[in-house]
Coordinates of C-alpha atoms in Angstrom, one line a residue:
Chain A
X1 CA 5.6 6.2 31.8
X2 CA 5.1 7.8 28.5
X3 CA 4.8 4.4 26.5
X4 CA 1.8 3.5 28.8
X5 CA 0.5 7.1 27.9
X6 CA 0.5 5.4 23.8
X7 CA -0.2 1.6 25.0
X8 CA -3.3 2.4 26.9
X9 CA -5.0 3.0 23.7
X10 CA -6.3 0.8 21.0
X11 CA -6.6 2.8 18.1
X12 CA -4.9 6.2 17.6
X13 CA -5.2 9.0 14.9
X14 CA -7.3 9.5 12.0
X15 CA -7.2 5.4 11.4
X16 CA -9.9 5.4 14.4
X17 CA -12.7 7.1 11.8
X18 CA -15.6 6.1 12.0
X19 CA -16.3 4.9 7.9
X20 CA -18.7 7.6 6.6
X21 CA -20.7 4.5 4.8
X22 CA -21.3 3.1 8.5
X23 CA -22.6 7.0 9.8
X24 CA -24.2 7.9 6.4
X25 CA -27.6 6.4 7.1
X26 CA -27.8 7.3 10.7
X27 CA -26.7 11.2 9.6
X28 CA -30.0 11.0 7.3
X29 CA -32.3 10.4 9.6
X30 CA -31.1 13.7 11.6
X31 CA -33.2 16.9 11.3
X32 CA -31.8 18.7 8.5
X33 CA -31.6 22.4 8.8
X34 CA -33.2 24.2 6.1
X35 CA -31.7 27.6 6.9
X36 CA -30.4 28.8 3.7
X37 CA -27.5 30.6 5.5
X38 CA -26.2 27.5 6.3
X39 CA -23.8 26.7 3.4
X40 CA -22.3 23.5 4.1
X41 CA -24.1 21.4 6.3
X42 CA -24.4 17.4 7.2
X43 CA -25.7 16.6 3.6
X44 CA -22.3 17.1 2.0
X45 CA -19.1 15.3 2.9
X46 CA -17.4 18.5 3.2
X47 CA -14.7 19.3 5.4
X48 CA -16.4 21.8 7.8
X49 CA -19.4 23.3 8.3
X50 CA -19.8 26.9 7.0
X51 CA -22.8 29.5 7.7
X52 CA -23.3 32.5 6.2
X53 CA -23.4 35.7 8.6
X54 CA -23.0 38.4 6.1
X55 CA -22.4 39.1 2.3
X56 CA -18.8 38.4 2.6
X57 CA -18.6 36.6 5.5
X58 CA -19.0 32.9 6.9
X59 CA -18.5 31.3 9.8
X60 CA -16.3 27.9 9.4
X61 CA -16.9 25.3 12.2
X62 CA -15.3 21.9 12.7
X63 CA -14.5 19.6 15.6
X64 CA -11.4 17.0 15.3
X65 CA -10.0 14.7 18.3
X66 CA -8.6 11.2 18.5
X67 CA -6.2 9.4 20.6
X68 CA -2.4 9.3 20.4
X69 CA -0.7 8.1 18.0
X70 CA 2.6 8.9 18.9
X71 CA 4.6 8.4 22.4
X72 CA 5.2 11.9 23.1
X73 CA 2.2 13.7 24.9
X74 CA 3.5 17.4 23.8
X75 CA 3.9 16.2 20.4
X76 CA 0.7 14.7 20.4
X77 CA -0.7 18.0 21.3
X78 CA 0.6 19.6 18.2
X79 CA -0.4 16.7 15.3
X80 CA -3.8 16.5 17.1
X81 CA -4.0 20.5 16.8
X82 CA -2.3 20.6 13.3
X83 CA -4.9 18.4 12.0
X84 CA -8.5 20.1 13.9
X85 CA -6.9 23.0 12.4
X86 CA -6.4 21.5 8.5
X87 CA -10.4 21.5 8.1
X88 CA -10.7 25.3 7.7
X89 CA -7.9 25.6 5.9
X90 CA -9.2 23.0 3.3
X91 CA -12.3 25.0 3.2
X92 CA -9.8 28.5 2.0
X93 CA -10.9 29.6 5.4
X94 CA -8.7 31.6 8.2
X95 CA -8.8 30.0 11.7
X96 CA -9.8 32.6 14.2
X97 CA -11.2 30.3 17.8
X98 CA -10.1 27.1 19.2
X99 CA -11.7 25.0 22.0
X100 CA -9.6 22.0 23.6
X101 CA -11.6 18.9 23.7
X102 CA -9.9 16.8 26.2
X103 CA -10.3 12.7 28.1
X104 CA -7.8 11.5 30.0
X105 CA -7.6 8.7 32.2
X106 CA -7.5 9.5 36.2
X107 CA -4.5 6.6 36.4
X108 CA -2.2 8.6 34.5
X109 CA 0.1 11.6 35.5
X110 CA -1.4 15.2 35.2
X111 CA 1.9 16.5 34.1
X112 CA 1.1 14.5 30.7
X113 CA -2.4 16.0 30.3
X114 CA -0.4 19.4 30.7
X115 CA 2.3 18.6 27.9
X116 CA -0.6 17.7 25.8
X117 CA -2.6 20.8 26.0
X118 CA 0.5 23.1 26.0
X119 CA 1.3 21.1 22.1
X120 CA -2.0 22.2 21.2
X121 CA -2.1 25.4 22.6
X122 CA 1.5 26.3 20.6
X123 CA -0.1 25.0 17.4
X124 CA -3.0 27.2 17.9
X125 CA -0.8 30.1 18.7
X126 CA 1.5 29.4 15.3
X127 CA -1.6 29.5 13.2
X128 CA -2.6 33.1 14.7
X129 CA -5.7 32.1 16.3
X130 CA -7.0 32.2 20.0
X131 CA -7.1 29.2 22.1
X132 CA -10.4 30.3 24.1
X133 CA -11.3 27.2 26.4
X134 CA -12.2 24.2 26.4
X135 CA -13.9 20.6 27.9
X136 CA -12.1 18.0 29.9
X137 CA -13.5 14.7 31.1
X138 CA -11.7 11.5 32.8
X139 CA -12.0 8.7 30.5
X140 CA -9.8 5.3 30.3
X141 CA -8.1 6.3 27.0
X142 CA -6.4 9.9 26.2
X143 CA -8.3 12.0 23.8
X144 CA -7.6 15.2 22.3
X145 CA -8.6 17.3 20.1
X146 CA -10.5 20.9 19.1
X147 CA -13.3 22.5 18.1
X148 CA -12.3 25.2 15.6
X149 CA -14.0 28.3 14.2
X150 CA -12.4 30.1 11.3
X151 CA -13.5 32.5 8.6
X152 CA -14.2 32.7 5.2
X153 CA -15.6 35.1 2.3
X154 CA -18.2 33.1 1.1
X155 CA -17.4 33.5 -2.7
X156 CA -14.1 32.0 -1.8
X157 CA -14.9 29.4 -0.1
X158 CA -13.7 26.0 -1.4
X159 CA -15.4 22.8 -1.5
X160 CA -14.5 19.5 -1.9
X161 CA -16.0 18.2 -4.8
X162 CA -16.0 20.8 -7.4
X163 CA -12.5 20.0 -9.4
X164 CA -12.5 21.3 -13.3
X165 CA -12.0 19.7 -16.2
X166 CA -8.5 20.3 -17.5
X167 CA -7.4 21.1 -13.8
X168 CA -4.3 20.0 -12.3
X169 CA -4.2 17.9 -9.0
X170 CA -1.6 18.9 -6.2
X171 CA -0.4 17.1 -3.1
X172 CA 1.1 19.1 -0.6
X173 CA 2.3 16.6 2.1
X174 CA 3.6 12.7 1.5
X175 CA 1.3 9.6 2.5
X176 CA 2.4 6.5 4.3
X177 CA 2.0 8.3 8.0
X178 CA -0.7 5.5 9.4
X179 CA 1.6 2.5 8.0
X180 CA 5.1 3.9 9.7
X181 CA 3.1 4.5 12.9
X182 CA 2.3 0.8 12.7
X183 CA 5.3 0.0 11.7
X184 CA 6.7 2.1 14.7
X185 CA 3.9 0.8 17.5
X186 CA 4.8 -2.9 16.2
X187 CA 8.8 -2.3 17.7
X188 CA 9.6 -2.9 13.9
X189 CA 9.7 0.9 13.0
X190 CA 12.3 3.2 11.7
X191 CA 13.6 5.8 14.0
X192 CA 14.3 8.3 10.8
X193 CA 11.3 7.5 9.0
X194 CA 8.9 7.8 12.4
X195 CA 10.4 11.5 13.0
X196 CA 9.9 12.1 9.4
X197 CA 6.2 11.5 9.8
X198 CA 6.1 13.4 13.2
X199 CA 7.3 16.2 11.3
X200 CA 4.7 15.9 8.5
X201 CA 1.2 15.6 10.9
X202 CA 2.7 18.3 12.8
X203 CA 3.4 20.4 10.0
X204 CA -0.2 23.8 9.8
X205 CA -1.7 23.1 6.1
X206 CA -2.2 27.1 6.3
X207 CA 1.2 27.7 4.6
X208 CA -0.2 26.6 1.7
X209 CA -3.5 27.7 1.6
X210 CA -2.0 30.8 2.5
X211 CA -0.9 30.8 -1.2
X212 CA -4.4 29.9 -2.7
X213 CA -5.8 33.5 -2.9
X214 CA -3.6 34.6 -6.2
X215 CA -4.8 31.6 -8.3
X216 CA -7.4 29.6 -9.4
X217 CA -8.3 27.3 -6.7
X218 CA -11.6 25.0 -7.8
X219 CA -11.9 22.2 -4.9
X220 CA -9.3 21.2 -2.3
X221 CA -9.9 18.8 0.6
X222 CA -7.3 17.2 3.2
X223 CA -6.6 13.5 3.2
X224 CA -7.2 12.2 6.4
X225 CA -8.3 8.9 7.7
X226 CA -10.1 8.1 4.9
X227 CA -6.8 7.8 2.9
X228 CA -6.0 9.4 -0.9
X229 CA -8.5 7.4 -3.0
X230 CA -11.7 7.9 -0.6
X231 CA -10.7 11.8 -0.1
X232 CA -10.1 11.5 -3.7
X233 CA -13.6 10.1 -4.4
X234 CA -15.2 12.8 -2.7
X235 CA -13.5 15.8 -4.7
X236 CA -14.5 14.0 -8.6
X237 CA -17.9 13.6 -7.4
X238 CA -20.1 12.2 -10.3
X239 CA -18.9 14.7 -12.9
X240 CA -15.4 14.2 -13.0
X241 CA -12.2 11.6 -13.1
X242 CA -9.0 12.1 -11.0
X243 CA -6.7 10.6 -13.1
X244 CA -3.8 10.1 -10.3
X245 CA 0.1 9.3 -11.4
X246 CA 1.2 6.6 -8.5
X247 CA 4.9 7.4 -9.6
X248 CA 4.5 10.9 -8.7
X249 CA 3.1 10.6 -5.4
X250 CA 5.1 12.1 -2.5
X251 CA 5.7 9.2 -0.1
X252 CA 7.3 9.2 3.2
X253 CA 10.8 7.4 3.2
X254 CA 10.3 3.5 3.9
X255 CA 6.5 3.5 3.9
X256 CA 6.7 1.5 1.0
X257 CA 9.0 -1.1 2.3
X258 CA 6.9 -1.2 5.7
X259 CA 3.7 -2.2 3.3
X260 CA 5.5 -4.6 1.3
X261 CA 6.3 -6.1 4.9
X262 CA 2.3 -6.2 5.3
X263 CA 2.9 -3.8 8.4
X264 CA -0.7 -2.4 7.2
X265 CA -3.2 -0.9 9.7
X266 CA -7.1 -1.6 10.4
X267 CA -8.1 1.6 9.4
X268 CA -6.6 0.5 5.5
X269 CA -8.0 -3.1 5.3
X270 CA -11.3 -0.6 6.1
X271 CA -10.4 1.8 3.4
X272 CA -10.2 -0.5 0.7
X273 CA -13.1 -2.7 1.9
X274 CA -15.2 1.1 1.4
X275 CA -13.4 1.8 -2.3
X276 CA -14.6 -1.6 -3.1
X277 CA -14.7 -1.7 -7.1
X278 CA -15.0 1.8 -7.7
X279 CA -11.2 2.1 -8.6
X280 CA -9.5 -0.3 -10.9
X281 CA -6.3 -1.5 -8.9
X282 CA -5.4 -4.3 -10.7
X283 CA -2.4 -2.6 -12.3
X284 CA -1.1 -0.8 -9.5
X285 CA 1.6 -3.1 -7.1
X286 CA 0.6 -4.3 -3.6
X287 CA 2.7 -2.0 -1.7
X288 CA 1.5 1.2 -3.4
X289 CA -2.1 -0.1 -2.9
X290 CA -1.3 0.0 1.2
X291 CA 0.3 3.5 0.6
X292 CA -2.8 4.6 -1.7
X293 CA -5.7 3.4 1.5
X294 CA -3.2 4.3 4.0
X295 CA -5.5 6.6 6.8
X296 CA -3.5 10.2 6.9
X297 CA -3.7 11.7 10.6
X298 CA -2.7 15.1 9.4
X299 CA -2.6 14.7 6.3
X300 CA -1.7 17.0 3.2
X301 CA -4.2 19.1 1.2
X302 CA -5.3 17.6 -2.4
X303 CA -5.8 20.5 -4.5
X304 CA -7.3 21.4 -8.2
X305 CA -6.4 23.9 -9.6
X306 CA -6.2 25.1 -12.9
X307 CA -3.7 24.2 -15.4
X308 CA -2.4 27.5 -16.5
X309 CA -2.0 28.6 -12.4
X310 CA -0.5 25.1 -11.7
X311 CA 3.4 25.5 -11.7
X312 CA 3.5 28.6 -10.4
X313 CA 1.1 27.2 -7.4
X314 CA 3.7 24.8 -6.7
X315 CA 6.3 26.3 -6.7
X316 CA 4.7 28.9 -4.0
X317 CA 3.6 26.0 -2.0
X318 CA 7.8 24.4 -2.4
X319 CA 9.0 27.2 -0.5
X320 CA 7.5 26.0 2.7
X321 CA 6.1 22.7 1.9
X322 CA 8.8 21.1 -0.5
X323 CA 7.4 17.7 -0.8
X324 CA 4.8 18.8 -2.5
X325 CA 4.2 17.7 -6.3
X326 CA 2.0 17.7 -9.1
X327 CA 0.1 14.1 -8.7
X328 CA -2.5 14.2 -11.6
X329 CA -5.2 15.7 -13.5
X330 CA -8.9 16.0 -14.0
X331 CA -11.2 14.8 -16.4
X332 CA -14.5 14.4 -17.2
X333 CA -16.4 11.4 -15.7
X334 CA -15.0 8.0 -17.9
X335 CA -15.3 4.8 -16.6
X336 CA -14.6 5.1 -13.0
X337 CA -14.4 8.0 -10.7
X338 CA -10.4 7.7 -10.3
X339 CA -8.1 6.6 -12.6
X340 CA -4.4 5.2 -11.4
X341 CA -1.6 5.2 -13.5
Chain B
X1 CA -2.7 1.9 -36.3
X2 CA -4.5 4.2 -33.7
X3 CA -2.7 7.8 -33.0
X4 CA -3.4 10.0 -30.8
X5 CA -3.0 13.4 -30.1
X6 CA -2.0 15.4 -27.3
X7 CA -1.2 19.3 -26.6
X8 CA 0.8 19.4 -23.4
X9 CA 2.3 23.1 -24.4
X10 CA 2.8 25.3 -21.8
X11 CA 2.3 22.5 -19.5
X12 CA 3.9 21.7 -16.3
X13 CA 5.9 18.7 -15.6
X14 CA 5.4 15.8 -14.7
X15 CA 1.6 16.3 -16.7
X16 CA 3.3 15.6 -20.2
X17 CA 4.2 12.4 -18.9
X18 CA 0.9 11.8 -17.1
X19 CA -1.0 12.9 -20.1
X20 CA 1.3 10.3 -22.1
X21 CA 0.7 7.1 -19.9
X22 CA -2.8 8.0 -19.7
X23 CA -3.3 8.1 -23.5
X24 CA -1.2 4.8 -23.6
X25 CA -4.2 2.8 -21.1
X26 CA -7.0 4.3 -23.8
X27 CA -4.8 2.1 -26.9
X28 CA -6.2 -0.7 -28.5
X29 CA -4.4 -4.2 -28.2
X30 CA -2.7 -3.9 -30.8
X31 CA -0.9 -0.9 -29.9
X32 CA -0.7 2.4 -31.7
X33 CA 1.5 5.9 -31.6
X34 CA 0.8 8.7 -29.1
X35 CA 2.2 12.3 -30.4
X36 CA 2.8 14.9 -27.7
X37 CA 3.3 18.4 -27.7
X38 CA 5.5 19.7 -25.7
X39 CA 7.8 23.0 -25.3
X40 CA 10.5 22.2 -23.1
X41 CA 13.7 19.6 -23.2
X42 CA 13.2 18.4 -19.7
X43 CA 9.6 16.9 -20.7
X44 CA 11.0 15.2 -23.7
X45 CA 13.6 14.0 -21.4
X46 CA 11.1 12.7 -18.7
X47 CA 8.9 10.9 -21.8
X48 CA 11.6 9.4 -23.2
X49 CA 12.5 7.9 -20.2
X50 CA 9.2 7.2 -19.2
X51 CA 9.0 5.2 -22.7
X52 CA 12.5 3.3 -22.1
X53 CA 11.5 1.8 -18.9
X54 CA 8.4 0.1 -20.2
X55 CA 10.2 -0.8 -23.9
X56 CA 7.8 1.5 -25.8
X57 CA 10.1 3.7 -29.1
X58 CA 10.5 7.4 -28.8
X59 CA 11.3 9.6 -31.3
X60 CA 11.3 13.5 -31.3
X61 CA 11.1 16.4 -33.7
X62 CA 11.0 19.9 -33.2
X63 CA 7.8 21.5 -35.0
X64 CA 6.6 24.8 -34.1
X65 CA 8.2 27.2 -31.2
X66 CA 8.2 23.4 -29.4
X67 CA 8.5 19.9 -30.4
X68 CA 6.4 16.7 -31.1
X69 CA 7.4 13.2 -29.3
X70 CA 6.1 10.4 -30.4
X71 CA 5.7 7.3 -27.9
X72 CA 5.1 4.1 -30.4
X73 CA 3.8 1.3 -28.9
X74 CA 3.4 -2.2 -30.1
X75 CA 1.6 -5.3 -28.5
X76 CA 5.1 -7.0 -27.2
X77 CA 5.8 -3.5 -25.3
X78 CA 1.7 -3.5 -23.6
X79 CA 2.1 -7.3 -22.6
X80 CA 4.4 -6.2 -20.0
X81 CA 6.1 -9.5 -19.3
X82 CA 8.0 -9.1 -15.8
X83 CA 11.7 -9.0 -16.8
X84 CA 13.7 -11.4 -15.1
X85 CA 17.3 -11.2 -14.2
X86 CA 20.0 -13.5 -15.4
X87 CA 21.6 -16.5 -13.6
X88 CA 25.3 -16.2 -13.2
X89 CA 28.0 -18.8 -12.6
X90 CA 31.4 -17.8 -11.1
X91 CA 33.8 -21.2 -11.6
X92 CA 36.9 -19.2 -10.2
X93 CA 37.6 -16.1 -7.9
X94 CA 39.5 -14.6 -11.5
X95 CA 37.9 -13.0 -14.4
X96 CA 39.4 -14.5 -18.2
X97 CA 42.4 -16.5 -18.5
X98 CA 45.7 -14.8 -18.6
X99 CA 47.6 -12.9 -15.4
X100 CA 45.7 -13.9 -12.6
X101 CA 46.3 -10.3 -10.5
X102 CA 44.8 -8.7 -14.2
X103 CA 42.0 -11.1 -13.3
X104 CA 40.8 -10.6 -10.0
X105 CA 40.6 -6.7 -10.8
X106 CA 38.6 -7.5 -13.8
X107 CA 35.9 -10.1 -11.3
X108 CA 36.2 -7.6 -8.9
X109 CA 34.9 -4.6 -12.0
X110 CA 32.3 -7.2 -13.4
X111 CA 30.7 -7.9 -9.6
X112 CA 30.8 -4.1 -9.1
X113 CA 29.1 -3.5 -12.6
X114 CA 26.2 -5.6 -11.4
X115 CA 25.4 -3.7 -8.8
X116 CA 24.7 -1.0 -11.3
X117 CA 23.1 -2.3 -14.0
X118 CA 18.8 -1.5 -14.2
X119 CA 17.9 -5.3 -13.4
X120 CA 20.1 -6.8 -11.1
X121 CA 20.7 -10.9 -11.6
X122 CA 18.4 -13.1 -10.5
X123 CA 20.8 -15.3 -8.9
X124 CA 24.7 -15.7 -8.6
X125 CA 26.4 -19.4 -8.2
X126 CA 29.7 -20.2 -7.2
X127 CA 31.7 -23.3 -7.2
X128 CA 34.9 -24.8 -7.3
X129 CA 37.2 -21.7 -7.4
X130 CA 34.3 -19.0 -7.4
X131 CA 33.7 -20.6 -3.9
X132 CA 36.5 -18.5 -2.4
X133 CA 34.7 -15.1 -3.8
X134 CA 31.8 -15.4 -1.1
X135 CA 34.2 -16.2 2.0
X136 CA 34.9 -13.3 4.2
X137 CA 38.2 -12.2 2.9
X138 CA 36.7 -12.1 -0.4
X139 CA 37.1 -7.9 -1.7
X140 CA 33.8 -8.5 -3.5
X141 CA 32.3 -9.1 -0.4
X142 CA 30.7 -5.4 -0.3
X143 CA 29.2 -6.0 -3.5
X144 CA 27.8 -8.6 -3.6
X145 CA 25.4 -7.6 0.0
X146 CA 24.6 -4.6 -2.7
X147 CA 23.4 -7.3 -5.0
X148 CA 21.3 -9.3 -1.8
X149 CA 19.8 -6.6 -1.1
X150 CA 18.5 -5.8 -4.2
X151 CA 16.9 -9.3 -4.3
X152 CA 20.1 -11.4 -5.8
X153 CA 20.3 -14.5 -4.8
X154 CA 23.5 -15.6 -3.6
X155 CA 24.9 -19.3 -3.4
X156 CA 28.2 -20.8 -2.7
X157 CA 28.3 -25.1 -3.7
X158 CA 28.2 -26.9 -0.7
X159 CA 30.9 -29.6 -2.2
X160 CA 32.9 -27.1 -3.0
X161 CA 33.0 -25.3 0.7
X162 CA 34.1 -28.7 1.8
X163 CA 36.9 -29.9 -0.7
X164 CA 38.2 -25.8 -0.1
X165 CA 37.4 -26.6 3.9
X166 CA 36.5 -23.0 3.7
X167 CA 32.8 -23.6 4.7
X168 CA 33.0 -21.7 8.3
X169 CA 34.4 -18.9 6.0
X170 CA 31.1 -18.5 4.0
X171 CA 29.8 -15.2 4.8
X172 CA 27.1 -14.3 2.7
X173 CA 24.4 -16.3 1.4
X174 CA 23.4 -19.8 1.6
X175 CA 25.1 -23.1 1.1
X176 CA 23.6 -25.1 -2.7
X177 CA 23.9 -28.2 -4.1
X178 CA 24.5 -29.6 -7.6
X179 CA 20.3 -30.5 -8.3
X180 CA 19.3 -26.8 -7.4
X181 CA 21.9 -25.6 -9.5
X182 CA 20.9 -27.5 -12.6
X183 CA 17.5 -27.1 -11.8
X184 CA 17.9 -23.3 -12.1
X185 CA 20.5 -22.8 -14.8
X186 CA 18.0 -25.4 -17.1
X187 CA 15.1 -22.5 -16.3
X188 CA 16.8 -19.4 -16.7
X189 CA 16.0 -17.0 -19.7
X190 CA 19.7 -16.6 -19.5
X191 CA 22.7 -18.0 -17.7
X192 CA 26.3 -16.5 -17.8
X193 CA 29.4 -18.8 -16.8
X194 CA 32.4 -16.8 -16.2

């Protein structure tokens, strides 16, 4: 029962994203709103959409769904929750209002549509904020997902592509969750590793951006389906280089082995085919290639922040998050936009 | 030669090291010194090793309230050439001539060793006498599916299996002949006979 609840789909998680190169030109033609209180709009690839409603407030806004990606209908609940969520958090936001988006087919057992929203509904509940209603339709592939408002003082809001020269780059949750999924959907999974990345998506970013407000955080975005380089892309902008360690990048246990084994996904082949030539990968091995496109569905928050705050950021994020480490540094702009080493 | 410079003090790790390998990419061909800064031990630790595993020289002084490492490296060390492993032959299930108890502790020690060396061989043959140490009484047994699954080959003589009428014995590995065993000891960077 529950593995038709995962078979019925085709493409589940962040891996189903839509490439922002395929949306980008379609998103221009839309109206664009030329209310100045509206910080963050279409035009940027930001996380969420902010607008300004007094001096030291902002409204956050941002709308996440996709379909499972794991057998478990509660459980799906909570990644798909965890990760609607991660978008005001990424902006140094507080989420205050959640709204369920919901499709489920009319063939399958109500009792799963109720596991899924209960998932949510706890996720919502851990990160303190009120789960307020909500949209359901019959469809012939489960969805789920939610519309989340949050707050945020607007001269603390972070954005996604401002990283400092000199800063250093953070990772707060290990990569490699799309390919163990596959890995796991193909029968050839690993039953440790596949719990190990349940715990991950599940796992509320706000722990550690609940740490950001005593240092110097200058951009921070989450990797989701767009994998590490193309999130990575986003936050140097035109201005600056990531220059990004591949030995000291968190990576879920046999992820690597499962790409050497070419158990890759769709949504990668399509992150690479985006990053095209704009990274040099010639010197980085196959396997860490996969991990480095691999789409995140709940993925960990990339952060720069300055040197000097930089340990003692970490080791505030350790406490709760452990796996996360210090990946790399930022430059100014050399020859390419990210350098791997 | 081309130096350069770097000030990693009061940085945290692993950015000394990162700072390093990123300096080493910016070298010309022919290779040059990069001197860090650093203030702790454990970064000097993490750049020396850091150096050792891609063949570059290390050295470190203390100047100042920290200390200056410097990474040299030369054109051999940049050209990176993939390090293979060696080809070993065992000819009998004992290790040296002499007391043969003394020498099945000492094969036993060597196979165990190779599971713990940084490169593991590239591939193991056995034959005439070595052919009992892949059999599945062998007590190297446990070893040696360390070394296969750290990419070893392993490969017992087919001949051998026969003359010994052990060959429904073999238990790890596959079953070789005399061409693919001259054909790989003649290319080998390195073969061992024991």
């Amino acid at each position: 029962m529950t593995e038709d609840f995962l078979s019925s789909c085709t493409s589940g998680g962040c891996g189903a994203k839509i490439a922002a190169s395929d949306l980008s030109s379609y998103l221009r033609a839309l109206p664009h709103s030329q209310d100045p209180s509206l910080l963050v709009g279409f035009s940027s690839g930001d996380d969420a959409a902010v607008y300004q409603t007094a001096e030291d407030q902002a409204v956050v806004s941002t709308l996440d769904f996709f379909s499972p990606m794991v057998e478990d209908p509660y459980v799906f609940g909570t990644i798909a929750a965890a990760n609607a969520l991660s978008d005001v958090y990424a902006m140094g936001g507080k989420a205050i209002m959640a709204l369920n988006v919901t499709c489920f087919p009319e063939r399958l057992p109500k009792e799963m549509l109720g596991q899924i929203l209960a998932g949510g509904a706890a996720k919502v509940q851990e990160a303190g904020a009120a789960l307020a209603g909500g949209h359901s339709i019959y469809d012939h592939e489960p969805k789920y997902g939610l519309a989340v408002t949050g707050l945020v003082d607007p001269r603390k809001l972070i954005h996604n592509d401002t990283p400092e020269t000199g800063d250093t780059l953070i990772l707060t949750k290990a990569l490699g969750v799309g390919i163990i999924l596959a890995a796991d959907r193909a029968k050839v999974g690993d039953a440790a590793a596949t719990q190990a990345a349940i715990a991950s998506m599940q796992r509320l970013n706000k722990y550690a951006t609940d740490k950001f407000p005593a240092y110097q955080i200058h951009a921070c975005t989450d990797i989701t389906g767009f994998g590490l380089l193309a999130h990575g892309l986003e936050m140097a902008g035109t201005d600056h280089t990531l220059v990004l360690d591949t030995e000291e990048l968190p990576i879920l246990p046999k992820a690597l082995d499962f790409a050497n084994d070419y158990l890759v996904t769709a949504g990668g082949q399509r992150n690479r085919e985006q990053i095209g030539d704009k990274v040099a990968l010639s010197n980085v091995p196959f396997g860490l290639q996969e991990i480095l496109f691999d789409p995140q569905t709940s993925g960990g928050l990339l952060i720069s922040v300055a040197t000097e705050d930089a340990a003692d950021l970490l080791a505030a994020i350790q406490v709760d998050d452990p796996v996360a480490r210090i990946v790399g540094l930022v430059t100014d702009r050399e020859e390419n936009p990210i350098t791997l080493l | 030669m081309k130096t350069i410079h770097i000030d990693a003090l009061g940085k945290p790790c692993p950015l000394p090291v990162i700072e390093t390998k990123k300096a080493i990419q910016k070298l010309p061909a022919e290779g040059g010194d990069i001197i860090v800064l650093v203030d702790n031990e454990v970064a000097i630790k993490n750049i020396t090793k850091m150096a050792n595993g891609n063949g570059y020289t290390v050295d470190s002084k203390t100047e100042g309230d920290g200390f200056a490492v410097t990474v040299t490296v030369t054109p051999q060390a940049t050209a990176e050439k993939p390090k293979t492993g060696a080809v070993i032959c065992f000819s009998r299930n004992v290790m040296g001539e002499g007391d043969d108890t003394l020498g099945k502790n000492l094969m036993k020690t060597y196979i165990y060793s190779l599971t713990e060396i940084t490169t593991p061989p590239e591939q193991l043959f056995f034959y005439n006498g070595g052919a009992f140490l892949t059999n599945k009484d062998s007590d190297v047994l446990e070893d040696l599916k360390t070394l296969e699954a750290k990419g070893t080959q392993i490969s017992t003589c087919g001949a051998c299996l026969d003359f010994y009428e052990i060959k429904d014995q073999l238990a790890i590995g596959d079953i070789t002949n005399m061409f693919t065993i001259t054909e790989v000891m003649n290319q080998a960077e390195k073969t061992i006979i024991l």
